[in-house]
């Protein structure tokens, strides 16, 4: 049986992708979520709709490195291998503040926790295992962004409304640098980025303000708009179908089609800086 971990899988993209993968009973789904009540309800719904009883919940809050370590300890106590890791959990820029461990909340939740999770799980990856980092086309927001260094992202001197964009840029940098290191090691593990598009039909951040923003995006920037059904279908295929074995370091745009990400996202020095600082933050 193949094991699949999807972070933030009690709703939205993570939930729909988990449900689609679970239709194949050769897969065991691990719902890695911070809210036990919501994750348990999601688990029961997936089992009821797919008939796959191999669905379980393990608590994970990606904003806290201590929670990531506890999750990995529990997972590896139960299972020896991992076939698919989908780093999906995320929050929007509408949420702010600092974690108990001192990191900016969006940076920690969307990127740093997934960096540590992936590093700790790499020794358990099966042959041809797949890692998919959920990014966003907002890694290149309207008006653009300039790289301001990792320390300013992790411990900002002031609140930045584009912190979500930076966290998703970090996901792509992570993909590039991890792929480079995996290829150097001769690994068969692959890593890709996936943009689901802006989806109004999820509870990503909720609230009337977000619903209004969704309508603005749909009308003014249709090329950024996503669809939950089609994006989750594409993500499930990239995660499991044999045609994607060996496909690595790609950016998939709301489908199984590859696309170039932003020019900034290919800056190797930024990617190396992020990798090194992330290792320091995570003490690995």
CSV table of C-alpha atoms in Angstrom, one decimal:
chain,number,residue,atom,x,y,z
A,1,UNK,CA,0.0,0.0,0.0
A,2,UNK,CA,1.2,3.5,-0.9
A,3,UNK,CA,1.2,6.2,1.7
A,4,UNK,CA,0.1,9.8,0.9
A,5,UNK,CA,0.4,12.8,3.3
A,6,UNK,CA,-1.6,15.9,2.5
A,7,UNK,CA,-1.2,18.9,4.8
A,8,UNK,CA,-4.3,21.1,5.4
A,9,UNK,CA,-6.6,18.4,4.0
A,10,UNK,CA,-9.8,18.8,6.0
A,11,UNK,CA,-11.2,21.2,3.4
A,12,UNK,CA,-10.7,22.9,0.0
A,13,UNK,CA,-8.0,21.7,-2.3
A,14,UNK,CA,-6.4,19.3,0.1
A,15,UNK,CA,-9.7,17.6,0.9
A,16,UNK,CA,-10.8,17.3,-2.7
A,17,UNK,CA,-7.4,15.9,-3.7
A,18,UNK,CA,-7.4,13.4,-0.8
A,19,UNK,CA,-10.9,12.2,-1.8
A,20,UNK,CA,-9.8,11.7,-5.4
A,21,UNK,CA,-6.6,9.8,-4.5
A,22,UNK,CA,-8.6,7.7,-2.0
A,23,UNK,CA,-10.7,6.3,-4.8
A,24,UNK,CA,-7.8,4.0,-5.5
A,25,UNK,CA,-7.7,1.6,-2.5
A,26,UNK,CA,-4.0,1.0,-3.1
A,27,UNK,CA,-3.5,4.4,-1.4
A,28,UNK,CA,-3.5,5.2,2.3
A,29,UNK,CA,-4.3,8.8,3.0
A,30,UNK,CA,-2.9,10.7,6.0
A,31,UNK,CA,-4.8,13.9,6.7
A,32,UNK,CA,-2.2,16.2,8.4
A,33,UNK,CA,-4.3,18.9,9.9
A,34,UNK,CA,-4.3,21.1,13.0
A,35,UNK,CA,-8.1,20.9,13.8
A,36,UNK,CA,-9.0,17.4,15.0
A,37,UNK,CA,-12.7,17.9,14.8
A,38,UNK,CA,-12.7,19.1,11.2
A,39,UNK,CA,-10.1,16.5,10.1
A,40,UNK,CA,-12.1,13.6,11.7
A,41,UNK,CA,-15.3,14.8,9.8
A,42,UNK,CA,-13.3,15.0,6.6
A,43,UNK,CA,-11.9,11.5,7.2
A,44,UNK,CA,-15.3,10.0,7.8
A,45,UNK,CA,-16.6,11.7,4.6
A,46,UNK,CA,-13.8,10.4,2.5
A,47,UNK,CA,-14.3,6.9,3.8
A,48,UNK,CA,-18.0,7.1,3.2
A,49,UNK,CA,-17.7,8.4,-0.4
A,50,UNK,CA,-14.8,6.3,-1.6
A,51,UNK,CA,-15.1,3.0,0.4
A,52,UNK,CA,-11.4,3.3,1.2
A,53,UNK,CA,-11.0,2.7,5.0
A,54,UNK,CA,-7.3,3.5,4.9
A,55,UNK,CA,-7.7,7.2,5.8
A,56,UNK,CA,-6.4,8.6,9.0
A,57,UNK,CA,-5.7,11.8,10.8
A,58,UNK,CA,-2.5,12.8,12.4
A,59,UNK,CA,-2.3,16.3,14.0
A,60,UNK,CA,-0.1,18.8,12.4
A,61,UNK,CA,0.2,22.6,12.7
A,62,UNK,CA,2.7,23.7,10.1
A,63,UNK,CA,3.2,27.1,11.8
A,64,UNK,CA,5.0,25.3,14.7
A,65,UNK,CA,8.3,23.4,14.1
A,66,UNK,CA,7.6,21.5,17.4
A,67,UNK,CA,4.3,20.3,15.9
A,68,UNK,CA,6.1,19.2,12.7
A,69,UNK,CA,8.6,17.2,14.7
A,70,UNK,CA,5.8,15.5,16.7
A,71,UNK,CA,3.9,14.7,13.5
A,72,UNK,CA,7.0,13.1,11.9
A,73,UNK,CA,7.7,11.1,15.0
A,74,UNK,CA,4.1,9.7,15.1
A,75,UNK,CA,4.0,9.0,11.4
A,76,UNK,CA,7.4,7.2,11.2
A,77,UNK,CA,6.5,5.2,14.3
A,78,UNK,CA,3.6,3.7,12.4
A,79,UNK,CA,4.9,3.6,8.8
A,80,UNK,CA,8.4,3.0,7.3
A,81,UNK,CA,7.9,4.6,3.9
A,82,UNK,CA,6.2,7.6,2.2
A,83,UNK,CA,5.2,7.7,-1.4
A,84,UNK,CA,3.6,11.1,-1.8
A,85,UNK,CA,3.9,14.3,0.2
A,86,UNK,CA,1.6,17.2,-0.7
A,87,UNK,CA,2.6,20.4,1.1
A,88,UNK,CA,-0.7,22.2,0.9
A,89,UNK,CA,-1.6,23.8,4.2
A,90,UNK,CA,-1.7,27.6,4.0
A,91,UNK,CA,-3.1,30.8,5.3
A,92,UNK,CA,-3.7,34.2,3.5
A,93,UNK,CA,-2.2,37.6,4.2
A,94,UNK,CA,-5.4,38.5,6.0
A,95,UNK,CA,-3.8,36.6,8.9
A,96,UNK,CA,-0.8,38.1,10.7
A,97,UNK,CA,1.2,37.9,13.8
A,98,UNK,CA,4.1,35.9,15.2
A,99,UNK,CA,4.3,32.2,16.1
A,100,UNK,CA,5.2,31.0,19.6
A,101,UNK,CA,8.6,30.2,18.1
A,102,UNK,CA,9.1,33.7,16.9
A,103,UNK,CA,8.5,33.5,13.2
A,104,UNK,CA,6.1,35.5,11.0
A,105,UNK,CA,2.9,33.4,10.9
A,106,UNK,CA,2.3,33.3,7.1
A,107,UNK,CA,6.0,32.5,6.4
A,108,UNK,CA,6.0,29.8,9.0
A,109,UNK,CA,2.7,28.2,8.1
A,110,UNK,CA,3.0,28.3,4.3
A,111,UNK,CA,6.7,27.6,3.9
A,112,UNK,CA,9.0,27.0,6.9
A,113,UNK,CA,6.9,24.2,8.5
A,114,UNK,CA,6.8,22.4,5.1
A,115,UNK,CA,10.5,22.8,4.7
A,116,UNK,CA,11.2,21.0,8.0
A,117,UNK,CA,8.4,18.4,7.3
A,118,UNK,CA,10.0,17.5,4.0
A,119,UNK,CA,13.5,17.4,5.4
A,120,UNK,CA,12.5,15.0,8.2
A,121,UNK,CA,10.6,12.8,5.9
A,122,UNK,CA,13.2,12.5,3.1
A,123,UNK,CA,14.9,9.5,4.6
A,124,UNK,CA,11.6,7.6,4.5
A,125,UNK,CA,10.7,8.4,0.9
A,126,UNK,CA,10.1,5.4,-1.3
A,127,UNK,CA,11.6,4.9,-4.7
A,128,UNK,CA,10.1,7.4,-7.2
A,129,UNK,CA,8.3,9.2,-4.3
A,130,UNK,CA,6.8,12.5,-5.1
A,131,UNK,CA,6.8,15.9,-3.3
A,132,UNK,CA,4.4,18.6,-4.5
A,133,UNK,CA,4.7,22.1,-3.1
A,134,UNK,CA,1.5,24.1,-3.4
A,135,UNK,CA,2.5,27.6,-4.7
A,136,UNK,CA,0.4,30.2,-6.3
A,137,UNK,CA,0.5,32.5,-9.3
A,138,UNK,CA,0.5,35.2,-6.6
A,139,UNK,CA,4.1,34.5,-6.2
A,140,UNK,CA,4.2,37.2,-8.8
A,141,UNK,CA,1.5,39.6,-7.6
A,142,UNK,CA,0.2,42.6,-9.6
A,143,UNK,CA,2.9,45.2,-9.3
A,144,UNK,CA,5.5,42.5,-8.6
A,145,UNK,CA,7.8,42.0,-5.6
A,146,UNK,CA,11.5,42.4,-4.9
A,147,UNK,CA,13.5,39.9,-2.9
A,148,UNK,CA,14.3,41.5,0.5
A,149,UNK,CA,16.2,38.6,2.1
A,150,UNK,CA,15.0,35.7,4.2
A,151,UNK,CA,15.5,37.3,7.6
A,152,UNK,CA,13.1,40.1,6.7
A,153,UNK,CA,10.5,37.5,5.7
A,154,UNK,CA,11.0,35.4,8.9
A,155,UNK,CA,11.3,38.3,11.3
A,156,UNK,CA,9.8,41.3,9.5
A,157,UNK,CA,10.5,44.8,10.7
A,158,UNK,CA,7.0,45.8,9.7
A,159,UNK,CA,3.9,44.0,8.4
A,160,UNK,CA,3.9,43.4,4.6
A,161,UNK,CA,0.6,42.9,2.8
A,162,UNK,CA,2.6,40.8,0.2
A,163,UNK,CA,3.7,38.2,2.8
A,164,UNK,CA,1.5,35.6,1.2
A,165,UNK,CA,3.2,36.3,-2.2
A,166,UNK,CA,6.6,35.9,-0.6
A,167,UNK,CA,5.6,32.6,1.1
A,168,UNK,CA,4.6,31.2,-2.3
A,169,UNK,CA,7.7,32.4,-3.9
A,170,UNK,CA,9.6,30.5,-1.2
A,171,UNK,CA,7.7,27.4,-2.1
A,172,UNK,CA,9.1,27.6,-5.6
A,173,UNK,CA,12.6,28.4,-4.4
A,174,UNK,CA,12.4,25.4,-2.2
A,175,UNK,CA,11.3,23.2,-5.1
A,176,UNK,CA,14.3,24.3,-7.2
A,177,UNK,CA,16.9,23.9,-4.5
A,178,UNK,CA,15.6,20.6,-3.3
A,179,UNK,CA,15.5,19.2,-6.8
A,180,UNK,CA,19.1,20.3,-7.4
A,181,UNK,CA,20.2,18.5,-4.2
A,182,UNK,CA,18.2,15.4,-5.0
A,183,UNK,CA,19.7,15.1,-8.5
A,184,UNK,CA,23.2,15.5,-7.1
A,185,UNK,CA,22.5,12.6,-4.8
A,186,UNK,CA,21.1,10.5,-7.6
A,187,UNK,CA,17.8,10.2,-5.9
A,188,UNK,CA,14.6,9.0,-7.7
A,189,UNK,CA,12.4,11.3,-5.6
A,190,UNK,CA,10.8,14.1,-7.6
A,191,UNK,CA,9.6,17.5,-6.5
A,192,UNK,CA,7.3,19.9,-8.3
A,193,UNK,CA,5.3,23.1,-7.7
A,194,UNK,CA,1.6,23.4,-8.3
A,195,UNK,CA,-0.5,26.5,-8.7
A,196,UNK,CA,-4.2,25.8,-8.1
A,197,UNK,CA,-5.3,29.3,-9.0
A,198,UNK,CA,-7.4,31.7,-6.9
A,199,UNK,CA,-10.4,29.6,-5.9
A,200,UNK,CA,-13.5,31.3,-4.5
A,201,UNK,CA,-15.2,27.9,-3.9
A,202,UNK,CA,-13.0,27.2,-0.8
A,203,UNK,CA,-12.8,28.5,2.7
A,204,UNK,CA,-9.1,29.4,2.3
A,205,UNK,CA,-9.5,32.5,4.5
A,206,UNK,CA,-13.2,33.1,4.5
A,207,UNK,CA,-15.2,36.2,5.3
A,208,UNK,CA,-17.1,38.6,3.1
A,209,UNK,CA,-14.0,40.6,2.2
A,210,UNK,CA,-12.4,37.5,0.7
A,211,UNK,CA,-15.6,36.6,-1.2
A,212,UNK,CA,-15.7,40.2,-2.6
A,213,UNK,CA,-12.0,39.9,-3.6
A,214,UNK,CA,-12.7,36.6,-5.3
A,215,UNK,CA,-15.3,38.3,-7.5
A,216,UNK,CA,-12.9,41.1,-8.4
A,217,UNK,CA,-10.2,38.6,-9.3
A,218,UNK,CA,-12.7,36.6,-11.4
A,219,UNK,CA,-13.7,39.6,-13.4
A,220,UNK,CA,-10.4,41.5,-13.7
A,221,UNK,CA,-7.9,38.7,-13.7
A,222,UNK,CA,-9.5,35.6,-15.1
A,223,UNK,CA,-6.1,34.2,-15.9
A,224,UNK,CA,-5.5,33.9,-12.2
A,225,UNK,CA,-8.8,32.3,-11.3
A,226,UNK,CA,-8.9,28.6,-10.5
A,227,UNK,CA,-11.6,25.9,-10.2
A,228,UNK,CA,-11.6,23.5,-7.3
A,229,UNK,CA,-12.7,20.5,-9.2
A,230,UNK,CA,-10.2,20.8,-12.1
A,231,UNK,CA,-7.3,21.9,-9.9
A,232,UNK,CA,-7.8,19.0,-7.4
A,233,UNK,CA,-8.1,16.6,-10.3
A,234,UNK,CA,-4.8,17.8,-11.8
A,235,UNK,CA,-3.1,17.6,-8.5
A,236,UNK,CA,-4.3,14.1,-7.9
A,237,UNK,CA,-3.0,13.0,-11.3
A,238,UNK,CA,0.4,14.6,-10.8
A,239,UNK,CA,0.6,12.9,-7.4
A,240,UNK,CA,-0.2,9.4,-8.6
A,241,UNK,CA,-0.3,8.7,-12.3
A,242,UNK,CA,2.6,6.7,-13.8
A,243,UNK,CA,3.1,9.3,-16.6
A,244,UNK,CA,4.5,11.7,-14.0
A,245,UNK,CA,7.2,9.3,-12.7
A,246,UNK,CA,10.6,11.1,-13.1
A,247,UNK,CA,9.0,14.4,-13.9
A,248,UNK,CA,10.6,16.9,-11.6
A,249,UNK,CA,11.3,20.6,-10.9
A,250,UNK,CA,8.3,21.8,-12.9
A,251,UNK,CA,5.6,24.4,-12.2
A,252,UNK,CA,2.2,23.2,-13.0
A,253,UNK,CA,-0.5,25.8,-13.7
A,254,UNK,CA,-4.0,24.8,-12.6
A,255,UNK,CA,-3.7,21.7,-14.7
A,256,UNK,CA,-1.2,19.0,-15.7
A,257,UNK,CA,0.4,21.5,-18.1
A,258,UNK,CA,3.8,22.9,-17.2
A,259,UNK,CA,4.4,26.6,-17.3
A,260,UNK,CA,7.3,28.9,-16.5
A,261,UNK,CA,7.0,30.7,-13.2
A,262,UNK,CA,8.2,34.3,-12.6
A,263,UNK,CA,11.6,35.4,-13.6
A,264,UNK,CA,12.4,36.2,-9.9
A,265,UNK,CA,11.6,32.6,-9.0
A,266,UNK,CA,14.6,31.3,-10.9
A,267,UNK,CA,17.1,33.3,-9.0
A,268,UNK,CA,19.6,30.6,-7.7
A,269,UNK,CA,21.2,32.8,-5.1
A,270,UNK,CA,17.9,33.6,-3.5
A,271,UNK,CA,17.0,29.9,-3.4
A,272,UNK,CA,20.4,29.0,-1.8
A,273,UNK,CA,20.0,31.8,0.8
A,274,UNK,CA,16.5,30.5,1.7
A,275,UNK,CA,17.7,27.0,2.0
A,276,UNK,CA,20.6,27.8,4.3
A,277,UNK,CA,18.6,30.2,6.5
A,278,UNK,CA,15.8,27.6,6.7
A,279,UNK,CA,18.2,25.0,7.9
A,280,UNK,CA,19.4,27.4,10.6
A,281,UNK,CA,15.8,28.3,11.7
A,282,UNK,CA,14.9,24.6,11.9
A,283,UNK,CA,18.2,23.6,13.6
A,284,UNK,CA,19.0,20.9,11.1
